PDB file of N, CA and C in Angstrom:
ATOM      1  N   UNK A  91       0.826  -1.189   0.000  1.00  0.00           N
ATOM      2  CA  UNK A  91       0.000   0.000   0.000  1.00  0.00           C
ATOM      3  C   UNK A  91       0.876   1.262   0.000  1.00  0.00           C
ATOM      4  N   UNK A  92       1.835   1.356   0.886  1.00  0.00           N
ATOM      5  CA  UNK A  92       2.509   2.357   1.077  1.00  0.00           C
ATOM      6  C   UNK A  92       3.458   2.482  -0.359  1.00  0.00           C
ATOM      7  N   UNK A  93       4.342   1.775  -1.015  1.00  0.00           N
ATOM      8  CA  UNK A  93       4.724   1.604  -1.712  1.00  0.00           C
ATOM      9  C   UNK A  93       4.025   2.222  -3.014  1.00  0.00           C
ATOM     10  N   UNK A  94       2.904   1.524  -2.965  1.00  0.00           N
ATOM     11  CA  UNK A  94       2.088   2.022  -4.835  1.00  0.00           C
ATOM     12  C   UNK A  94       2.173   3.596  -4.459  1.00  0.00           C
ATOM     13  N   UNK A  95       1.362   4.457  -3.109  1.00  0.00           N
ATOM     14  CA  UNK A  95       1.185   5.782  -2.971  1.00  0.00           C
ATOM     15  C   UNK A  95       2.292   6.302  -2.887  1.00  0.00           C
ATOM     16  N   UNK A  96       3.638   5.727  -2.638  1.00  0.00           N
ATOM     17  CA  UNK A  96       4.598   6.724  -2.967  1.00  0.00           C
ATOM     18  C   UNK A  96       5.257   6.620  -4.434  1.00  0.00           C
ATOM     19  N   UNK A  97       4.821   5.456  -5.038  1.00  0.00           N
ATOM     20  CA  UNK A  97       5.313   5.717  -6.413  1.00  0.00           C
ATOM     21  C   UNK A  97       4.414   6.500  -7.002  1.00  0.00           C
ATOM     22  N   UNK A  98       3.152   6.711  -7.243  1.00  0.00           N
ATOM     23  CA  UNK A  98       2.307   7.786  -6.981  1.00  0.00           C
ATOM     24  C   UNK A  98       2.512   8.608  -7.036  1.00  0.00           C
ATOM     25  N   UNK A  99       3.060   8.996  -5.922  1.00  0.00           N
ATOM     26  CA  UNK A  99       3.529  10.868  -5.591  1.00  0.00           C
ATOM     27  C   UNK A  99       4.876  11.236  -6.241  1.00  0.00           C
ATOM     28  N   UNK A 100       5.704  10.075  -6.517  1.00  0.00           N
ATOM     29  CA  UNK A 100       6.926  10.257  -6.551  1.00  0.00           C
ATOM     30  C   UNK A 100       6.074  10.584  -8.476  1.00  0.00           C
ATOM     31  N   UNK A 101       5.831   9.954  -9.374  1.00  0.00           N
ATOM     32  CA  UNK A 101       5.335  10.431 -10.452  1.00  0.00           C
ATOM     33  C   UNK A 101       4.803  11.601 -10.941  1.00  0.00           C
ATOM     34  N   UNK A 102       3.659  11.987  -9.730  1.00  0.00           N
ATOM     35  CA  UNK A 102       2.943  13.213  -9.801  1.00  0.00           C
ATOM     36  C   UNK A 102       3.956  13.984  -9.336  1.00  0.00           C
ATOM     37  N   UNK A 103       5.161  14.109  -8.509  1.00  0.00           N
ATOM     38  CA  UNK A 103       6.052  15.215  -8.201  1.00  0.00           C
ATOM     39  C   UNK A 103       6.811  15.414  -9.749  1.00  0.00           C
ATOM     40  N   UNK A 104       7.041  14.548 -10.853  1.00  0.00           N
ATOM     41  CA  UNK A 104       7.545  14.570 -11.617  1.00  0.00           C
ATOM     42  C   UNK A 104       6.721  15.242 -13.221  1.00  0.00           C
ATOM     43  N   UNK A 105       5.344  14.915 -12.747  1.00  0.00           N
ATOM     44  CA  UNK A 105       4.677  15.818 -13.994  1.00  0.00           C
ATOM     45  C   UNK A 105       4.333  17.331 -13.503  1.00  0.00           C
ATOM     46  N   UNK A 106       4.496  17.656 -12.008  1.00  0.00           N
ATOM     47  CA  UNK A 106       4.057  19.179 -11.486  1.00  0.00           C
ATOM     48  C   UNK A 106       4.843  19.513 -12.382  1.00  0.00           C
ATOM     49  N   UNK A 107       6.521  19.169 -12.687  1.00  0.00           N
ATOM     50  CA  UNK A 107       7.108  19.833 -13.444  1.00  0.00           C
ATOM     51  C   UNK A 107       6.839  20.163 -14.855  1.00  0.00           C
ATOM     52  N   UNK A 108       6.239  19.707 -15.351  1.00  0.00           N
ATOM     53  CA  UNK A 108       5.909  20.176 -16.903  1.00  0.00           C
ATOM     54  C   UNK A 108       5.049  21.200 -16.587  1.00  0.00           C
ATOM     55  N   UNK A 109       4.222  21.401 -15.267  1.00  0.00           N
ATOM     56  CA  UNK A 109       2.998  22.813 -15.558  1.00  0.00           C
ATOM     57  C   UNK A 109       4.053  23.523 -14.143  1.00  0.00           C
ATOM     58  N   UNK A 110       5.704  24.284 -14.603  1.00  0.00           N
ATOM     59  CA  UNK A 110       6.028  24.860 -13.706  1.00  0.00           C
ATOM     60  C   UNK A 110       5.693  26.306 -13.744  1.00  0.00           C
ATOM     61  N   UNK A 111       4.737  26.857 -14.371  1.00  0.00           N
ATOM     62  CA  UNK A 111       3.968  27.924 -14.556  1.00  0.00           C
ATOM     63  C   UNK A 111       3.312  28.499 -14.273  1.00  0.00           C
ATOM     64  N   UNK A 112       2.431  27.188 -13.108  1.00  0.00           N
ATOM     65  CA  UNK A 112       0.831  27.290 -12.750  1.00  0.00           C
ATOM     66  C   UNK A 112       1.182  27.263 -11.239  1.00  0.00           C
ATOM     67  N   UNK A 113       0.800  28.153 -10.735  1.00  0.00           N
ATOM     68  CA  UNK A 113       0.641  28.149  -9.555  1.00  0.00           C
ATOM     69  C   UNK A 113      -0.003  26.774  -8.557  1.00  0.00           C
ATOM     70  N   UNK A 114      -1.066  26.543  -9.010  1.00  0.00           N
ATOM     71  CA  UNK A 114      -1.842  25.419  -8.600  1.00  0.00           C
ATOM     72  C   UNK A 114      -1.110  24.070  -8.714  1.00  0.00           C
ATOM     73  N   UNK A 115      -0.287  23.898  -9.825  1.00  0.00           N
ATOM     74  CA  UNK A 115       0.393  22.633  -9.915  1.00  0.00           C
ATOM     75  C   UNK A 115       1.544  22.534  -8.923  1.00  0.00           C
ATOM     76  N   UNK A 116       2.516  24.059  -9.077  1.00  0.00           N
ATOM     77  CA  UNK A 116       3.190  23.819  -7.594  1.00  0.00           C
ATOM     78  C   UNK A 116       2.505  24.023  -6.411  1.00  0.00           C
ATOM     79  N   UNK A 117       1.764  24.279  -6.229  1.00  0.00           N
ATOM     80  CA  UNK A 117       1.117  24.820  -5.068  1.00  0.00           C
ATOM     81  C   UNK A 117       1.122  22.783  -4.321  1.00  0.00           C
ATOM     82  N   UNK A 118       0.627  21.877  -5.518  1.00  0.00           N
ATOM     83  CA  UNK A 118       0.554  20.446  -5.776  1.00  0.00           C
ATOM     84  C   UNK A 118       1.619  20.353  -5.358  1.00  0.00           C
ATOM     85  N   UNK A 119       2.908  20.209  -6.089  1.00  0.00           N
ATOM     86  CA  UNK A 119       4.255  19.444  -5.957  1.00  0.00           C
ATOM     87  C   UNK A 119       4.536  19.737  -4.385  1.00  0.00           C
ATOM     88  N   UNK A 120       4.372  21.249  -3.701  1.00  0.00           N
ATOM     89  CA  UNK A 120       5.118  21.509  -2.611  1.00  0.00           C
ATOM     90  C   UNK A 120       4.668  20.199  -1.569  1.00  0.00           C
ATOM     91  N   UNK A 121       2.662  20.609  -1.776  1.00  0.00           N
ATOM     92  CA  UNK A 121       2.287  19.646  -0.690  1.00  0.00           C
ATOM     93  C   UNK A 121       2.658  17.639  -1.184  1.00  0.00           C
ATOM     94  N   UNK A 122       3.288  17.805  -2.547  1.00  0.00           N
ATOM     95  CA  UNK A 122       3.959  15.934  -2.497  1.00  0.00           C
ATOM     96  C   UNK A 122       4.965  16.051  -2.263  1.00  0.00           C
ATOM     97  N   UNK A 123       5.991  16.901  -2.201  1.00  0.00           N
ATOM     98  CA  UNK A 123       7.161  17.087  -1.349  1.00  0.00           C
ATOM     99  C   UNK A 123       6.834  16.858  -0.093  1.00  0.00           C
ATOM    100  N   UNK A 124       6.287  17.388   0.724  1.00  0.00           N
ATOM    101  CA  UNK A 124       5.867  17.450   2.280  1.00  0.00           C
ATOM    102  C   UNK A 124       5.824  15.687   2.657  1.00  0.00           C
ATOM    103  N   UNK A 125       4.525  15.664   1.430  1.00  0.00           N
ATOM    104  CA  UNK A 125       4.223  13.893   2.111  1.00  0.00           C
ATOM    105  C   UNK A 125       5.178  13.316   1.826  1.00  0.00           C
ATOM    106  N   UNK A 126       5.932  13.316   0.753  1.00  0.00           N
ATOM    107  CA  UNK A 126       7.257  12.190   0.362  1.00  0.00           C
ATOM    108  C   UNK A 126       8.454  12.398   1.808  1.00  0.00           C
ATOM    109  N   UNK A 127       8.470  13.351   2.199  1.00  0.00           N
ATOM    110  CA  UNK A 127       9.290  13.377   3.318  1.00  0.00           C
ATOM    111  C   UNK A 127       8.454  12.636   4.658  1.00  0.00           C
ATOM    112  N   UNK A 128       7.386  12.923   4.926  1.00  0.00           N
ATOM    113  CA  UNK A 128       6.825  12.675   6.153  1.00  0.00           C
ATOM    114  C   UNK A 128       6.818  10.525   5.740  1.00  0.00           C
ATOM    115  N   UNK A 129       6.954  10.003   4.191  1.00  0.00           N
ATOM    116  CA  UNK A 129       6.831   8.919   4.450  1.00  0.00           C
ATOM    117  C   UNK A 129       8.042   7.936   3.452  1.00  0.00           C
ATOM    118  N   UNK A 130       8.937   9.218   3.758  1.00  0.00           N
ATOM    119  CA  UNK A 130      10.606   8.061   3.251  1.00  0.00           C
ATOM    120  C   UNK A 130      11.652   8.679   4.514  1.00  0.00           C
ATOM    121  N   UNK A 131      12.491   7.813   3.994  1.00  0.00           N
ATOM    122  CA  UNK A 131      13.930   8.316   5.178  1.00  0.00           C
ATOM    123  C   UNK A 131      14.660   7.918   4.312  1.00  0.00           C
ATOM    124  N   UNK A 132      15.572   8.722   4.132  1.00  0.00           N
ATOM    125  CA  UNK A 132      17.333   8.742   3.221  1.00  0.00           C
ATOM    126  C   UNK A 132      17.802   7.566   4.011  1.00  0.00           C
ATOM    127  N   UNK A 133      18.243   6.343   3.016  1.00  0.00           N
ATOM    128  CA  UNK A 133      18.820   5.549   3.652  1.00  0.00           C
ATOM    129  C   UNK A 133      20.236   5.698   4.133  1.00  0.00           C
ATOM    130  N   UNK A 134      20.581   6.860   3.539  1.00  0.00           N
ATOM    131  CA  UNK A 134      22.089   7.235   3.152  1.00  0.00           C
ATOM    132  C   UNK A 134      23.317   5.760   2.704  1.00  0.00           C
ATOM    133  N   UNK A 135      22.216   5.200   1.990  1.00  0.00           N
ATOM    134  CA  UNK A 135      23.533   4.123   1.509  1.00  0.00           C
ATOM    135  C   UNK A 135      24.490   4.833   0.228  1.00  0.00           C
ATOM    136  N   UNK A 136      25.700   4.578   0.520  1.00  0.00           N
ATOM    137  CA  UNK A 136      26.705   4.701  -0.095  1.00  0.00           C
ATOM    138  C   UNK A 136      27.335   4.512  -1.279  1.00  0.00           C
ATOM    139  N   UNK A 137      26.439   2.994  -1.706  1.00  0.00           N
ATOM    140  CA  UNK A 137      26.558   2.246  -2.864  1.00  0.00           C
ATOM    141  C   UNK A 137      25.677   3.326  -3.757  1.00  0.00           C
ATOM    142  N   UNK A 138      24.551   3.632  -3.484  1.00  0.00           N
ATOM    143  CA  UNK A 138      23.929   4.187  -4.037  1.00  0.00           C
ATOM    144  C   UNK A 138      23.608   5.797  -4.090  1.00  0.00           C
ATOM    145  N   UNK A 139      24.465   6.793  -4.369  1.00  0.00           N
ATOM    146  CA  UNK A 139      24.362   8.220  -3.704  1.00  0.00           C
ATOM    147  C   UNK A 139      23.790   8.682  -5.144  1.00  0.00           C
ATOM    148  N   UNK A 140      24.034   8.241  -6.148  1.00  0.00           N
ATOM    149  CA  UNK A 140      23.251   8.763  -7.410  1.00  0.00           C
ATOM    150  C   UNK A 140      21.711   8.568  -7.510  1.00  0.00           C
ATOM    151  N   UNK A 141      21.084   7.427  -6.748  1.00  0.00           N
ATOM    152  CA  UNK A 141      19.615   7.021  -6.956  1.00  0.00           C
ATOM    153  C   UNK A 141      18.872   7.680  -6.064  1.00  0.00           C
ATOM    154  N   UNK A 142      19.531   8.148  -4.628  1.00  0.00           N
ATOM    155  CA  UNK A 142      19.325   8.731  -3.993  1.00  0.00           C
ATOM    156  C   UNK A 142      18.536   7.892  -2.395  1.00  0.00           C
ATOM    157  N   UNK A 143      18.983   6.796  -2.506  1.00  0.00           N
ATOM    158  CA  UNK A 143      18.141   5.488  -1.744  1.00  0.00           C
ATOM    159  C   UNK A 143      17.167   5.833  -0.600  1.00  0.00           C
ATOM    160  N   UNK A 144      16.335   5.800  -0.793  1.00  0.00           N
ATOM    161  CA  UNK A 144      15.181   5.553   0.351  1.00  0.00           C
ATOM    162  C   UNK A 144      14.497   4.407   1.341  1.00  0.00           C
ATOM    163  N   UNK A 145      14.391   4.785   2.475  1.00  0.00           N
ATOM    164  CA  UNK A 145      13.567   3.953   3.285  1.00  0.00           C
ATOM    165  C   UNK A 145      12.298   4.008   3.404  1.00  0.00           C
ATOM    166  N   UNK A 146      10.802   3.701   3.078  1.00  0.00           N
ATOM    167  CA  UNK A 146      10.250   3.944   3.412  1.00  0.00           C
ATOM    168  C   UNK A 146       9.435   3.556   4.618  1.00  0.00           C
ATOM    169  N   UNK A 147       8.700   4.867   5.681  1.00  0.00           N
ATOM    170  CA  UNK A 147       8.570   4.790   6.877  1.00  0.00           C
ATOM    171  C   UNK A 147       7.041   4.039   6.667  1.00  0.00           C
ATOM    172  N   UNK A 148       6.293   3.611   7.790  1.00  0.00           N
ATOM    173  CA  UNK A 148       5.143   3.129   7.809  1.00  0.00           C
ATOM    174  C   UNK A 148       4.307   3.744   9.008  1.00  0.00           C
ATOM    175  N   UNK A 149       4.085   4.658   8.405  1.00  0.00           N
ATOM    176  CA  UNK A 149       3.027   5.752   9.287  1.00  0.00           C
ATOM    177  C   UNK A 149       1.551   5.097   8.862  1.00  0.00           C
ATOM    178  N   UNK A 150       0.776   5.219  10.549  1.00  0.00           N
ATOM    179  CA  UNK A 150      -0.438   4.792  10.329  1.00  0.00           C
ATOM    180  C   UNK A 150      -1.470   5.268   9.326  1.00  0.00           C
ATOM    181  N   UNK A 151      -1.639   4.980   8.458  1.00  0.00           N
ATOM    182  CA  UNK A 151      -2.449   5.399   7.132  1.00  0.00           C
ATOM    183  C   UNK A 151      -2.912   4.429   6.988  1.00  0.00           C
ATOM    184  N   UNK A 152      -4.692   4.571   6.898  1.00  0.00           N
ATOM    185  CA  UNK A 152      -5.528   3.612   6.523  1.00  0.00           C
ATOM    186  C   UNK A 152      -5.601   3.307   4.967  1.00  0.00           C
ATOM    187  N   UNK A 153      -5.996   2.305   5.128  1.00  0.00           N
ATOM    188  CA  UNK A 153      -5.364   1.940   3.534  1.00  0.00           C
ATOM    189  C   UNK A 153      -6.523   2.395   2.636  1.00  0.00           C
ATOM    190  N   UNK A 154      -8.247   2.754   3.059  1.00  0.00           N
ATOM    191  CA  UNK A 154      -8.757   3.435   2.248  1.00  0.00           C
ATOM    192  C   UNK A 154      -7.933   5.089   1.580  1.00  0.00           C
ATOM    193  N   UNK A 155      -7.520   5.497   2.407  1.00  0.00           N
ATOM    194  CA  UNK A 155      -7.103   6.786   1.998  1.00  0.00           C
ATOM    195  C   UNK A 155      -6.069   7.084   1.592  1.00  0.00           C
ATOM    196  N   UNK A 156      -5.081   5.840   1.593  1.00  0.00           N
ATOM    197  CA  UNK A 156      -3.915   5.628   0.812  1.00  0.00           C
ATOM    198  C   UNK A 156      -4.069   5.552  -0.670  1.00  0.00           C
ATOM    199  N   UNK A 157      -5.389   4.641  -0.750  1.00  0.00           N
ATOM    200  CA  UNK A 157      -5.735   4.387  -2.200  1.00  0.00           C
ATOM    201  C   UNK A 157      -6.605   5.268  -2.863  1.00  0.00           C
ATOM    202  N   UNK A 158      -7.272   5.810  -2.020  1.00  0.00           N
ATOM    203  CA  UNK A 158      -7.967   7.064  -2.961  1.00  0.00           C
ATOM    204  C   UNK A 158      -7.178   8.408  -3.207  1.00  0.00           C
ATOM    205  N   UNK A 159      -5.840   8.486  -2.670  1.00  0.00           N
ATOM    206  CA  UNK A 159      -5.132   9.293  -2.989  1.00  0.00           C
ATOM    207  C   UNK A 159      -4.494   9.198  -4.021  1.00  0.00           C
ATOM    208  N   UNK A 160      -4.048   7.342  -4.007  1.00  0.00           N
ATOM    209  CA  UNK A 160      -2.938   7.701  -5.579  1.00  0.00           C
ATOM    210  C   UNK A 160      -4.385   7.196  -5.865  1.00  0.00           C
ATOM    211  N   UNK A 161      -4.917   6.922  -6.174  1.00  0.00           N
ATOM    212  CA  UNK A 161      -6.156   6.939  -7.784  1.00  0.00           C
ATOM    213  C   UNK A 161      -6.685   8.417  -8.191  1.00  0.00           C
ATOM    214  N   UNK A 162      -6.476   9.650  -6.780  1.00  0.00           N
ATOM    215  CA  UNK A 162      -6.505  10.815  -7.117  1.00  0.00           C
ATOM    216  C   UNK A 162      -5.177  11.213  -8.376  1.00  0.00           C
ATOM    217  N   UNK A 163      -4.464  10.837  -7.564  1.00  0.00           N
ATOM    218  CA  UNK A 163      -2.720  10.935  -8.150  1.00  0.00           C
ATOM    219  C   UNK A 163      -2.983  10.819  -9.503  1.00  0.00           C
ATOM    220  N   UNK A 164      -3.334   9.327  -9.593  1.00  0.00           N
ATOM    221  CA  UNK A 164      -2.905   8.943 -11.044  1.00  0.00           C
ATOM    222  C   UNK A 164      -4.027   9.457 -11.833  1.00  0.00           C
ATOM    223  N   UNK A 165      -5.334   9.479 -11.676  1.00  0.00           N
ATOM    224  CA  UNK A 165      -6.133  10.269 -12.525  1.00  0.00           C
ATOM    225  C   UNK A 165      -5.748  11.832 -13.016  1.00  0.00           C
ATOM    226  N   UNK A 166      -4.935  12.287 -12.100  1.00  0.00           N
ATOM    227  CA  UNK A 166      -4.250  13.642 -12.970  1.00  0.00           C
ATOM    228  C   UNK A 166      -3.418  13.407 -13.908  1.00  0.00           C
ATOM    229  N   UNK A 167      -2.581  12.387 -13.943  1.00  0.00           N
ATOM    230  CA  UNK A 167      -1.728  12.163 -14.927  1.00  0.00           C
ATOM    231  C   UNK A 167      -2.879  11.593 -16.083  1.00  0.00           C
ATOM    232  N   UNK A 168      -3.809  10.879 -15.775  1.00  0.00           N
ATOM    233  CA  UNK A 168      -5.028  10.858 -17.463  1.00  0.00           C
ATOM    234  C   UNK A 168      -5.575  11.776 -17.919  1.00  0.00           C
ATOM    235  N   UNK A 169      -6.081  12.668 -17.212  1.00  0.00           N
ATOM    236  CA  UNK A 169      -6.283  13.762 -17.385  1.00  0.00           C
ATOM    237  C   UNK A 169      -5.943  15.216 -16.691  1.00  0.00           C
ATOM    238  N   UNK A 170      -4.980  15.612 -17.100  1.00  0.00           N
ATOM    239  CA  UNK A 170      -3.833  16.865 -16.103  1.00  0.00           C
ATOM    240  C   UNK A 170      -5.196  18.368 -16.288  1.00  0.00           C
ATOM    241  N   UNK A 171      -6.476  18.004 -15.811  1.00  0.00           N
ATOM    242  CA  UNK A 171      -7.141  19.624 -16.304  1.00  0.00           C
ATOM    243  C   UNK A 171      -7.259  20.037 -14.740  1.00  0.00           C
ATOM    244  N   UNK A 172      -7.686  21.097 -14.443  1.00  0.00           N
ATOM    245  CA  UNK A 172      -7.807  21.788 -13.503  1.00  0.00           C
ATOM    246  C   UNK A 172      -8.816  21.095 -12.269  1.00  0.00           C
ATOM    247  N   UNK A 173      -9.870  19.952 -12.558  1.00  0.00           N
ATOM    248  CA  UNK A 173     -10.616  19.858 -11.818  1.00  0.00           C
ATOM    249  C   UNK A 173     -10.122  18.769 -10.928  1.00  0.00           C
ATOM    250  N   UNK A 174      -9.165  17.541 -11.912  1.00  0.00           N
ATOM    251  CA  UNK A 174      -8.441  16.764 -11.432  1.00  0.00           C
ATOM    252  C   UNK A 174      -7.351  17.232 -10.587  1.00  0.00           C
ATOM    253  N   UNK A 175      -6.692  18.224 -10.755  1.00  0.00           N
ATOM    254  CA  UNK A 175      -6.015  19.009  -9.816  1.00  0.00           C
ATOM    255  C   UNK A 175      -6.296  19.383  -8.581  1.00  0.00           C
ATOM    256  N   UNK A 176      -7.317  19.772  -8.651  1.00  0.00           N
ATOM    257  CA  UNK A 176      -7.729  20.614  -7.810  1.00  0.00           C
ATOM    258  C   UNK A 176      -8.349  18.397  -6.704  1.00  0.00           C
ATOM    259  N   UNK A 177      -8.883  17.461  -7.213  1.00  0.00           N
ATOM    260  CA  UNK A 177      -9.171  16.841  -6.422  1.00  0.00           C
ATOM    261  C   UNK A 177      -7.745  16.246  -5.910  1.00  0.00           C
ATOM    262  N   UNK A 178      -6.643  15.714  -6.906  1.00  0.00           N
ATOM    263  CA  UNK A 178      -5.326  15.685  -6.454  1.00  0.00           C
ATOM    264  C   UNK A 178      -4.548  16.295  -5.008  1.00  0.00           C
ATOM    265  N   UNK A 179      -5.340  17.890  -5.055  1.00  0.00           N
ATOM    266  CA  UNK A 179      -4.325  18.543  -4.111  1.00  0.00           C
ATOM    267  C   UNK A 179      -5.279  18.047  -2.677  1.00  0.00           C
ATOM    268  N   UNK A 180      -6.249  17.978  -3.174  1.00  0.00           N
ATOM    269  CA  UNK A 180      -7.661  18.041  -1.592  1.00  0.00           C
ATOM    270  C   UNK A 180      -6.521  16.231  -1.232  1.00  0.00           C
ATOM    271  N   UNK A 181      -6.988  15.406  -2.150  1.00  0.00           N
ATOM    272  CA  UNK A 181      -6.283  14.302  -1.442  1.00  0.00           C
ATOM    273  C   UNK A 181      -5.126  13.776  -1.253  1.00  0.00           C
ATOM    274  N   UNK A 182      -4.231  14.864  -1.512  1.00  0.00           N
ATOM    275  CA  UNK A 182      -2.719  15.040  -1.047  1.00  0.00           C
ATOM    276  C   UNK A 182      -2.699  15.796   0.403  1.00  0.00           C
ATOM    277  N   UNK A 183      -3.540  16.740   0.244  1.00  0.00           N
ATOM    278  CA  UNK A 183      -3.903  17.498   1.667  1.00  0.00           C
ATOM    279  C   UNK A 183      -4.669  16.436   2.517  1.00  0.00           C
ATOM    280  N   UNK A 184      -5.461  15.763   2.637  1.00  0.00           N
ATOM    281  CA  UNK A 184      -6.090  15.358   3.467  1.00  0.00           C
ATOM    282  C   UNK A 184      -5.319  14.208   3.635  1.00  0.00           C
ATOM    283  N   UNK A 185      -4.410  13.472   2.889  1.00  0.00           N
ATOM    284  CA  UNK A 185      -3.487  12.330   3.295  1.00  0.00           C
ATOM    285  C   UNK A 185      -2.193  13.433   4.616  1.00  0.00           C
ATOM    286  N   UNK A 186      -1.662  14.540   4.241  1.00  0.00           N
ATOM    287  CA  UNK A 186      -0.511  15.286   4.684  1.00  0.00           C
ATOM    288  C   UNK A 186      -1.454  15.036   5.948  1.00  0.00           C
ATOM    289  N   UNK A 187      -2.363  15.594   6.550  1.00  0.00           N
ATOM    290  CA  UNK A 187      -3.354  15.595   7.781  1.00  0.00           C
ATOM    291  C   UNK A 187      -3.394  14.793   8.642  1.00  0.00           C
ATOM    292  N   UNK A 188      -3.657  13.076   7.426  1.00  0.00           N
ATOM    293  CA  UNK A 188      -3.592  12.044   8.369  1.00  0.00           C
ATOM    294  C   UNK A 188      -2.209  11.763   8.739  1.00  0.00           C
ATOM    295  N   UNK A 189      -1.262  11.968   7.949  1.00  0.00           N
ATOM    296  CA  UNK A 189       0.025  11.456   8.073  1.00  0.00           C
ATOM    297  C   UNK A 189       0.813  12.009   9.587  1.00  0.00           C
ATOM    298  N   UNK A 190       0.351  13.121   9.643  1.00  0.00           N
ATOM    299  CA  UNK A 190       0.916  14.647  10.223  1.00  0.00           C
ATOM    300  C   UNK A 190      -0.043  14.626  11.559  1.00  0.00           C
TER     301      UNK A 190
END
């Protein structure tokens, strides 16, 4: 569970960048920055300083709201319009809430 929602975010942090224009899309990336921190830890392995290695943590997150977040997630990447955005950020925000 934790896994799919951070590949998820880790994706959607990667298309904010194509709309780095729009306020609303970063306004997006900042709050998947936030959660990607609140649910990895730098492994700081050595072997790996180019990939950038991660741990990920297992914060209590119910797994309904894990999954309606990345299906928020990934429905912006099918369709990147404003309304999907706008539900993207509500369930990036309301995951940061539970996480936090």
């Amino acid at each position: 569970m934790v896994f799919n929602l951070v590949q998820a975010l880790q994706e959607t942090r990667a298309l904010t960048e194509d709309h780095a224009d729009d306020p609303a899309w970063m306004q997006l990336q900042a709050r998947v920055d936030e959660v990607l921190d609140q649910l990895t830890d730098d492994a700081k392995d050595p072997t790996t300083p180019a990939i950038g290695a991660q741990r990920l943590r297992r914060p209590p997150i119910e797994s309904d709201q894990a999954e309606l977040a990345a299906a928020a997630l990934m429905a912006v990447h099918d369709r990147p319009e404003r309304y999907q955005l706008e539900l993207a950020l509500a369930a990036v925000d309301d995951l940061a809430d539970a996480i936090g």
